[in-house]
PDB file of N, CA and C in Angstrom:
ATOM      1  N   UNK A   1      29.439  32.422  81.598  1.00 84.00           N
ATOM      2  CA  UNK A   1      29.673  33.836  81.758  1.00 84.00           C
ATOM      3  C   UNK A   1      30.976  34.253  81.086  1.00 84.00           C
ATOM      4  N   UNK A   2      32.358  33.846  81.553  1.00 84.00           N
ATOM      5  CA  UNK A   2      33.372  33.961  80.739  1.00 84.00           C
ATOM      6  C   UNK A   2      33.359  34.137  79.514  1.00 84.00           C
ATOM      7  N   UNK A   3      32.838  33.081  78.566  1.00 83.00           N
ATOM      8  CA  UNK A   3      32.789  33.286  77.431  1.00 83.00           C
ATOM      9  C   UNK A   3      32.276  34.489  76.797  1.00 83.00           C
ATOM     10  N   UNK A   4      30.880  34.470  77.041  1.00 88.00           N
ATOM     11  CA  UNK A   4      30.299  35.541  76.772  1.00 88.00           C
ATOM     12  C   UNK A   4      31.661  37.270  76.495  1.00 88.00           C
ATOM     13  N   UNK A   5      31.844  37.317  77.901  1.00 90.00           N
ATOM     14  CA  UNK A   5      32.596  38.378  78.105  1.00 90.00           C
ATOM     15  C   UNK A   5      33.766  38.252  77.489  1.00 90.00           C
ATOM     16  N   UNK A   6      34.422  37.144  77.313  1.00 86.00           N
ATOM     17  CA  UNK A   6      35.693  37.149  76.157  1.00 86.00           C
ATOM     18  C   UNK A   6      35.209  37.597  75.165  1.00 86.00           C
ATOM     19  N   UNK A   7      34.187  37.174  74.610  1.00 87.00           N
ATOM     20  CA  UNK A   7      33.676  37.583  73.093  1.00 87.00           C
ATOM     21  C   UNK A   7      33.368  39.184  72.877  1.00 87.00           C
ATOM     22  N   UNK A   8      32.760  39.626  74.229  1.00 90.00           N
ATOM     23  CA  UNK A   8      32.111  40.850  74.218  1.00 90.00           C
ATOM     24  C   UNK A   8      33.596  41.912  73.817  1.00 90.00           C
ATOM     25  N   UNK A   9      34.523  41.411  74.886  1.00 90.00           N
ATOM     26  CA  UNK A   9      35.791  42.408  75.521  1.00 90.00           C
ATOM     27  C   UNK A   9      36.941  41.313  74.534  1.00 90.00           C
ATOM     28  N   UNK A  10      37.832  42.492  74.492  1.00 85.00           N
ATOM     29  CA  UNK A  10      39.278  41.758  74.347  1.00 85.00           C
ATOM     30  C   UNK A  10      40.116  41.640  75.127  1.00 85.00           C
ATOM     31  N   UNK A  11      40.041  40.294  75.812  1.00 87.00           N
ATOM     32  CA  UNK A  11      40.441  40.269  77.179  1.00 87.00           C
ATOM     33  C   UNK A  11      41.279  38.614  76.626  1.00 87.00           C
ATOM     34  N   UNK A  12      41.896  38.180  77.583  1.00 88.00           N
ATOM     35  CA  UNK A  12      42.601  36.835  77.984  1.00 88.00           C
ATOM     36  C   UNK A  12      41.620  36.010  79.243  1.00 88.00           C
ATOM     37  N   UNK A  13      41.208  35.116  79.050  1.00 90.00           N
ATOM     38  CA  UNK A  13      40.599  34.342  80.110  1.00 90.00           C
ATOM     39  C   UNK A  13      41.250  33.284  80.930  1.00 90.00           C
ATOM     40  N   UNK A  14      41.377  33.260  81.703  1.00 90.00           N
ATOM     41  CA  UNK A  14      42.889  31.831  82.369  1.00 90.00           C
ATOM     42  C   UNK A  14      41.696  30.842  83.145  1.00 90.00           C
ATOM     43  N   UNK A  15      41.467  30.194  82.971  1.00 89.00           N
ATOM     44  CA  UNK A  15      40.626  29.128  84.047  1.00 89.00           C
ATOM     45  C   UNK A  15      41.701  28.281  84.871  1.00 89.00           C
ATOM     46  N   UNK A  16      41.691  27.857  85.466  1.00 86.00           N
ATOM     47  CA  UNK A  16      42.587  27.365  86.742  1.00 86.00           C
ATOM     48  C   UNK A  16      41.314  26.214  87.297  1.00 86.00           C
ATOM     49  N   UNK A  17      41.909  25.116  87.813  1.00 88.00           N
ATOM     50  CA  UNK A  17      40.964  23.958  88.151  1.00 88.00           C
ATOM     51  C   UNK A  17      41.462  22.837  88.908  1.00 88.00           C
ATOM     52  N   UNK A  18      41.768  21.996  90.407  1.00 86.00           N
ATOM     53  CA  UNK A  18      42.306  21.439  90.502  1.00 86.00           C
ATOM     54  C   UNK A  18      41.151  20.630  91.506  1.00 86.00           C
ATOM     55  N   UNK A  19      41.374  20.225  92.183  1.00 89.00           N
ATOM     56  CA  UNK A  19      40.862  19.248  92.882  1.00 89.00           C
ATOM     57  C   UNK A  19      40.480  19.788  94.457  1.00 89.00           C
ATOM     58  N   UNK A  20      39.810  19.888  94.596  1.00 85.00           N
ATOM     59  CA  UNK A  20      39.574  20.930  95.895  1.00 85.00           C
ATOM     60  C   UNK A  20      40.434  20.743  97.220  1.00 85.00           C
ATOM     61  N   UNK A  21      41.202  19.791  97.535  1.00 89.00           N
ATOM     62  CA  UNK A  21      41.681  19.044  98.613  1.00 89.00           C
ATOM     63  C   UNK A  21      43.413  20.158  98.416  1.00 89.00           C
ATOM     64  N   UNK A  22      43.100  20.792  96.434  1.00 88.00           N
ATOM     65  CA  UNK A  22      44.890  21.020  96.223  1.00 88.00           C
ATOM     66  C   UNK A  22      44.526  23.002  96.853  1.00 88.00           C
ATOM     67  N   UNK A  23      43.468  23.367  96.638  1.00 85.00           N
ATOM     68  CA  UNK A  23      43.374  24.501  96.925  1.00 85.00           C
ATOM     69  C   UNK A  23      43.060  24.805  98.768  1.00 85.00           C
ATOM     70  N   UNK A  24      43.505  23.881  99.639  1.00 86.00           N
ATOM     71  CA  UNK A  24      43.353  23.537 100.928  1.00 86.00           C
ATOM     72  C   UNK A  24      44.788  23.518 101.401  1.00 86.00           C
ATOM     73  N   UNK A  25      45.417  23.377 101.108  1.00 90.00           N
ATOM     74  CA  UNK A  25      47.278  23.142 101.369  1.00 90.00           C
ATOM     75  C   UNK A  25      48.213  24.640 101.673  1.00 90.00           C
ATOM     76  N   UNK A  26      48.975  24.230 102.480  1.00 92.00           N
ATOM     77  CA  UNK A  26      49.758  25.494 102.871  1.00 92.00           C
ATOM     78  C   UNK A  26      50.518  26.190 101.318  1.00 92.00           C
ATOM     79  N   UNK A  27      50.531  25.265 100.660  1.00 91.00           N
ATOM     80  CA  UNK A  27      51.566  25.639  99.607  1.00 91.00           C
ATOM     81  C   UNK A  27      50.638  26.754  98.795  1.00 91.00           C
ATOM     82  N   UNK A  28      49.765  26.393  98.526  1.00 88.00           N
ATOM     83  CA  UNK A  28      48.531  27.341  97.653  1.00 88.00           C
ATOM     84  C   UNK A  28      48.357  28.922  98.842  1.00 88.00           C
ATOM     85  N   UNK A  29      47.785  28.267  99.905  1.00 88.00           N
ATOM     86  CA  UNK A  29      47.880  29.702 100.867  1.00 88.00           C
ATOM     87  C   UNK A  29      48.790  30.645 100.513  1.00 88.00           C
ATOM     88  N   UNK A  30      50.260  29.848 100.566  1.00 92.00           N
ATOM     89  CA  UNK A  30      51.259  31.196 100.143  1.00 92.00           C
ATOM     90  C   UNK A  30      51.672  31.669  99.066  1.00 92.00           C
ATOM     91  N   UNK A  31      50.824  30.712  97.883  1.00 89.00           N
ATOM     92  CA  UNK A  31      50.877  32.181  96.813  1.00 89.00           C
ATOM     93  C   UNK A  31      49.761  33.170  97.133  1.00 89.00           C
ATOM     94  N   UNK A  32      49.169  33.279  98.166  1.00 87.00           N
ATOM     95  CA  UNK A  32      47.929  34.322  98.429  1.00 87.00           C
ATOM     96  C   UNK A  32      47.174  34.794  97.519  1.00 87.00           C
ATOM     97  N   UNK A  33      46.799  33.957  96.893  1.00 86.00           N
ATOM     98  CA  UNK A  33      45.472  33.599  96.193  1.00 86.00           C
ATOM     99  C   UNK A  33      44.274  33.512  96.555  1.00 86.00           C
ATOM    100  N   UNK A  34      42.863  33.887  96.232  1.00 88.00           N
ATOM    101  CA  UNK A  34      41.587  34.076  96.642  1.00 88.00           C
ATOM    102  C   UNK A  34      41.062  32.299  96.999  1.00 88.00           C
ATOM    103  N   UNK A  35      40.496  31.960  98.587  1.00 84.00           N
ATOM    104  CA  UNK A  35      39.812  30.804  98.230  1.00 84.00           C
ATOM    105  C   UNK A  35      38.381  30.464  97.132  1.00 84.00           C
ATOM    106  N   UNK A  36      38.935  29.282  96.305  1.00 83.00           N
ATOM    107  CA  UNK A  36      38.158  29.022  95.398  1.00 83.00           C
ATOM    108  C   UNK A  36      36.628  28.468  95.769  1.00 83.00           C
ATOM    109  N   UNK A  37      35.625  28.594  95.201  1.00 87.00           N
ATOM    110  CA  UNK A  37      35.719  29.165  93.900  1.00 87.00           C
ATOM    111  C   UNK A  37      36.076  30.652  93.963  1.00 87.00           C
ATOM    112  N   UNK A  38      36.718  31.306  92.762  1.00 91.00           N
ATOM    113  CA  UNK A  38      37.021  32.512  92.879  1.00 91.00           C
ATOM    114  C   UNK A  38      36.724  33.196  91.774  1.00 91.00           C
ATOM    115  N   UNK A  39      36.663  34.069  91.309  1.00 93.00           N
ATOM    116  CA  UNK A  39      37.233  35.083  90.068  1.00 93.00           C
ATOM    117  C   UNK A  39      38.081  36.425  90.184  1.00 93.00           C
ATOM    118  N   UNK A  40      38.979  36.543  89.350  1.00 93.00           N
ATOM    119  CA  UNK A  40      40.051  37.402  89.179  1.00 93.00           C
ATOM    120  C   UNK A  40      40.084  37.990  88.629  1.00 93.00           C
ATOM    121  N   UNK A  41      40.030  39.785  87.883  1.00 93.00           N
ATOM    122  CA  UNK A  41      40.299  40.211  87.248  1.00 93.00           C
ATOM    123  C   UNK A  41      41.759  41.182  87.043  1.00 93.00           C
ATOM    124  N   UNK A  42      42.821  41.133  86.630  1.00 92.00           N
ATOM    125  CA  UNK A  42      44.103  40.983  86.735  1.00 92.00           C
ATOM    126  C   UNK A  42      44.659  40.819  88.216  1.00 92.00           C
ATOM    127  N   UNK A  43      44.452  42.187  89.224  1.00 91.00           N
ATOM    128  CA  UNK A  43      45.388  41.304  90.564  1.00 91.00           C
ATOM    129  C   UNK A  43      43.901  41.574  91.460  1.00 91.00           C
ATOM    130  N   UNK A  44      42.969  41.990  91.143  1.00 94.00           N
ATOM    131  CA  UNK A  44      41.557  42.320  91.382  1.00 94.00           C
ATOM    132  C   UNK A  44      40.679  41.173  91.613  1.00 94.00           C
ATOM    133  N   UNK A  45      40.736  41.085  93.407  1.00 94.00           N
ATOM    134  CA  UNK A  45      39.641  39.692  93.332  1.00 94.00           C
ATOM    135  C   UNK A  45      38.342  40.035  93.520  1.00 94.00           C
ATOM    136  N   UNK A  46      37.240  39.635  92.241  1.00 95.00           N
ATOM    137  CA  UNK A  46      36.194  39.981  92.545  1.00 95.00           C
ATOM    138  C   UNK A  46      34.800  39.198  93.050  1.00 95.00           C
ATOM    139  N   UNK A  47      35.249  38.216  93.238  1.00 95.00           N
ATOM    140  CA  UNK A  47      34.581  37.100  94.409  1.00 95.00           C
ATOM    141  C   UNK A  47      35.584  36.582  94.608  1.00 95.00           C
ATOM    142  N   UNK A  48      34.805  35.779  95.881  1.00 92.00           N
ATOM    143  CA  UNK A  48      36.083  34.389  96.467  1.00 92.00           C
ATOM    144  C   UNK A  48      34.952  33.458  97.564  1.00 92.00           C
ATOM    145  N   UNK A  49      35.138  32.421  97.086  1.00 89.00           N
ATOM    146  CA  UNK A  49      34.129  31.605  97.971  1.00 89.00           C
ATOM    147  C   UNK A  49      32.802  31.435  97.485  1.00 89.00           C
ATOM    148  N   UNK A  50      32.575  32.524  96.664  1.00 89.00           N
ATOM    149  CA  UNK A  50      30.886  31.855  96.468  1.00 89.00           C
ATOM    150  C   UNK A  50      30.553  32.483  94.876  1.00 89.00           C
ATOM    151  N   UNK A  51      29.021  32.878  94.650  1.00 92.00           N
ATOM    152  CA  UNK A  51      28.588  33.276  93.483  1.00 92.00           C
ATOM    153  C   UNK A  51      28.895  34.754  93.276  1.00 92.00           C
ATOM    154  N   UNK A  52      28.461  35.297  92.123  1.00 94.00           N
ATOM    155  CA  UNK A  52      28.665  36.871  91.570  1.00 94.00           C
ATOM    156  C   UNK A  52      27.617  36.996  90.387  1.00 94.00           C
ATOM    157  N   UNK A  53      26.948  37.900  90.618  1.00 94.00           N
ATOM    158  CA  UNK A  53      26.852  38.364  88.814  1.00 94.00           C
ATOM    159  C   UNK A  53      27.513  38.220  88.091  1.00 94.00           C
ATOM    160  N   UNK A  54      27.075  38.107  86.699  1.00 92.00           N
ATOM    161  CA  UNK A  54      27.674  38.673  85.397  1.00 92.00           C
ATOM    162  C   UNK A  54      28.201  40.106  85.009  1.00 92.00           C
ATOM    163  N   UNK A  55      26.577  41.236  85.699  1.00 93.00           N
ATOM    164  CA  UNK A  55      27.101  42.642  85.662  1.00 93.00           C
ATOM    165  C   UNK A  55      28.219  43.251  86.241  1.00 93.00           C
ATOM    166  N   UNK A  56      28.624  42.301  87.648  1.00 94.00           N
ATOM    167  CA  UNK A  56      29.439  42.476  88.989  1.00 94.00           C
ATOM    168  C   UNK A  56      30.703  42.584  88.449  1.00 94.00           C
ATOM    169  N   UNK A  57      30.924  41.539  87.946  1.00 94.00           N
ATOM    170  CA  UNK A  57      31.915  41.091  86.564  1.00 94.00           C
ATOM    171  C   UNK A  57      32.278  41.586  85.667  1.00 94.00           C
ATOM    172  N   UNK A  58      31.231  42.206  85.016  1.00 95.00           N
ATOM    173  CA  UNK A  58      31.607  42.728  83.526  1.00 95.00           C
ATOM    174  C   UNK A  58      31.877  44.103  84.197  1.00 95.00           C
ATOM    175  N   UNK A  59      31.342  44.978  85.283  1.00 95.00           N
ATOM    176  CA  UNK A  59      31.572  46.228  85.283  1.00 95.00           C
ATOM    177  C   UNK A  59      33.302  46.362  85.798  1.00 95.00           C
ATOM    178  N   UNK A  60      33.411  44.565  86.589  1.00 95.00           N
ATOM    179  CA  UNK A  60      35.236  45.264  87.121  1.00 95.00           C
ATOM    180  C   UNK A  60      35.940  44.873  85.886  1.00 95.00           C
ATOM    181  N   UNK A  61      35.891  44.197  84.666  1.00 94.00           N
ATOM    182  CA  UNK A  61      36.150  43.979  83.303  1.00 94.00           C
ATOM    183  C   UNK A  61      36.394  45.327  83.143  1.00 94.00           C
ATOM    184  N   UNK A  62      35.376  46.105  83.089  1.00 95.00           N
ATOM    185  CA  UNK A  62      35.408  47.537  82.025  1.00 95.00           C
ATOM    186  C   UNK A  62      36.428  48.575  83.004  1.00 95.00           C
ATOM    187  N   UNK A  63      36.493  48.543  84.084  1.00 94.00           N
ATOM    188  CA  UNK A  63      36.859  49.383  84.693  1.00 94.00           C
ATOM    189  C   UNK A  63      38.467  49.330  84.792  1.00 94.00           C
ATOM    190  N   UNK A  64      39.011  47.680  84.372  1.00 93.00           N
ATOM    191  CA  UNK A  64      40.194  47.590  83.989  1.00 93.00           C
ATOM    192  C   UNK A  64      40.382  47.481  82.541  1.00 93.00           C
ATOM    193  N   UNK A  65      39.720  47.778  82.260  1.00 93.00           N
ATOM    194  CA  UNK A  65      39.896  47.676  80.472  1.00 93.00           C
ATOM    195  C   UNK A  65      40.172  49.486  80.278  1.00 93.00           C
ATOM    196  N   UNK A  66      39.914  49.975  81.160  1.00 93.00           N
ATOM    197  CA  UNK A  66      39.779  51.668  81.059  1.00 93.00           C
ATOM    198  C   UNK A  66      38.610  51.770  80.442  1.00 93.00           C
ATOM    199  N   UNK A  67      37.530  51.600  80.072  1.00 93.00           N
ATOM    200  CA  UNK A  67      35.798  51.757  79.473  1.00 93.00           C
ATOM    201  C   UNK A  67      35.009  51.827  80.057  1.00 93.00           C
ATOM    202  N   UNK A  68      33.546  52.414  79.479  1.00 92.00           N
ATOM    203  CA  UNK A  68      32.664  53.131  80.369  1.00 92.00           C
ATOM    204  C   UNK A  68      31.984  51.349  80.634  1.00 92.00           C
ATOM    205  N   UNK A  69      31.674  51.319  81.923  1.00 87.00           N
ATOM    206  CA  UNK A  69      30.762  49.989  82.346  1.00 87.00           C
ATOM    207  C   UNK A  69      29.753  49.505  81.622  1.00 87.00           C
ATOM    208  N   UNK A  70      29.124  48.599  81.915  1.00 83.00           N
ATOM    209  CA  UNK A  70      27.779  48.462  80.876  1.00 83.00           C
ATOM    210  C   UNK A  70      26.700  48.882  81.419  1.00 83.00           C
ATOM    211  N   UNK A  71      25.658  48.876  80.848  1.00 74.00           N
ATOM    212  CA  UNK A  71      24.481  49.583  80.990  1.00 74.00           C
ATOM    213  C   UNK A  71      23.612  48.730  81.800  1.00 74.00           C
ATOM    214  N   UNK A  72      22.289  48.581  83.114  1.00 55.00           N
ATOM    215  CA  UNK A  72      21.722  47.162  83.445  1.00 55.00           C
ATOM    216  C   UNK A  72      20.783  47.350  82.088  1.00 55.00           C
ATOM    217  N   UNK A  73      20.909  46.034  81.591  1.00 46.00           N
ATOM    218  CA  UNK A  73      20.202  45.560  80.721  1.00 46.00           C
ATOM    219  C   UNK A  73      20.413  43.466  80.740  1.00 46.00           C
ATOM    220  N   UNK A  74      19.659  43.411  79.843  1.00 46.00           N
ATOM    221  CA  UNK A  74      19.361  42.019  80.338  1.00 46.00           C
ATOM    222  C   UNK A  74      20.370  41.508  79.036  1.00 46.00           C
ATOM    223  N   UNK A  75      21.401  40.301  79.245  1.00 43.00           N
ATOM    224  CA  UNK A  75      22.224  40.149  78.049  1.00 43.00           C
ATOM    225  C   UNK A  75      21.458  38.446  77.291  1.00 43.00           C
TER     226      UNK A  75
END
């Protein structure tokens, strides 16, 4: 999915990845960060814990990009 949407948008993508035992620790809690799995769009969490669309995604993409959302269509 990421990819896709990097390519689509001109955006920055950050992936973040550690070992699940490191996103369990008090130290992670207090940067108050979304539990993983997550996705982020700048301070905008738009899941946390489980799955999402692509559209779910791409529409909070556009909406911080300042652009009109996308259309449902099948990509």
């Amino acid at each position: 999915m990421a990819p896709r949407l990097g390519a689509k948008y001109d955006l920055e993508i950050d992936f973040v990845s550690k070992p699940k035992a490191e996103y369990q620790t008090d130290a992670y809690f207090a940067l108050d960060l979304p539990v993983a799995p997550a996705i982020m769009v700048e301070e905008e969490i738009v899941v946390e814990g489980g799955d999402v669309s692509q559209e779910v995604v791409e529409a909070c993409v556009c909406r911080h990009l300042g652009i009109p959302g996308p259309e449902n269509s099948e990509s």
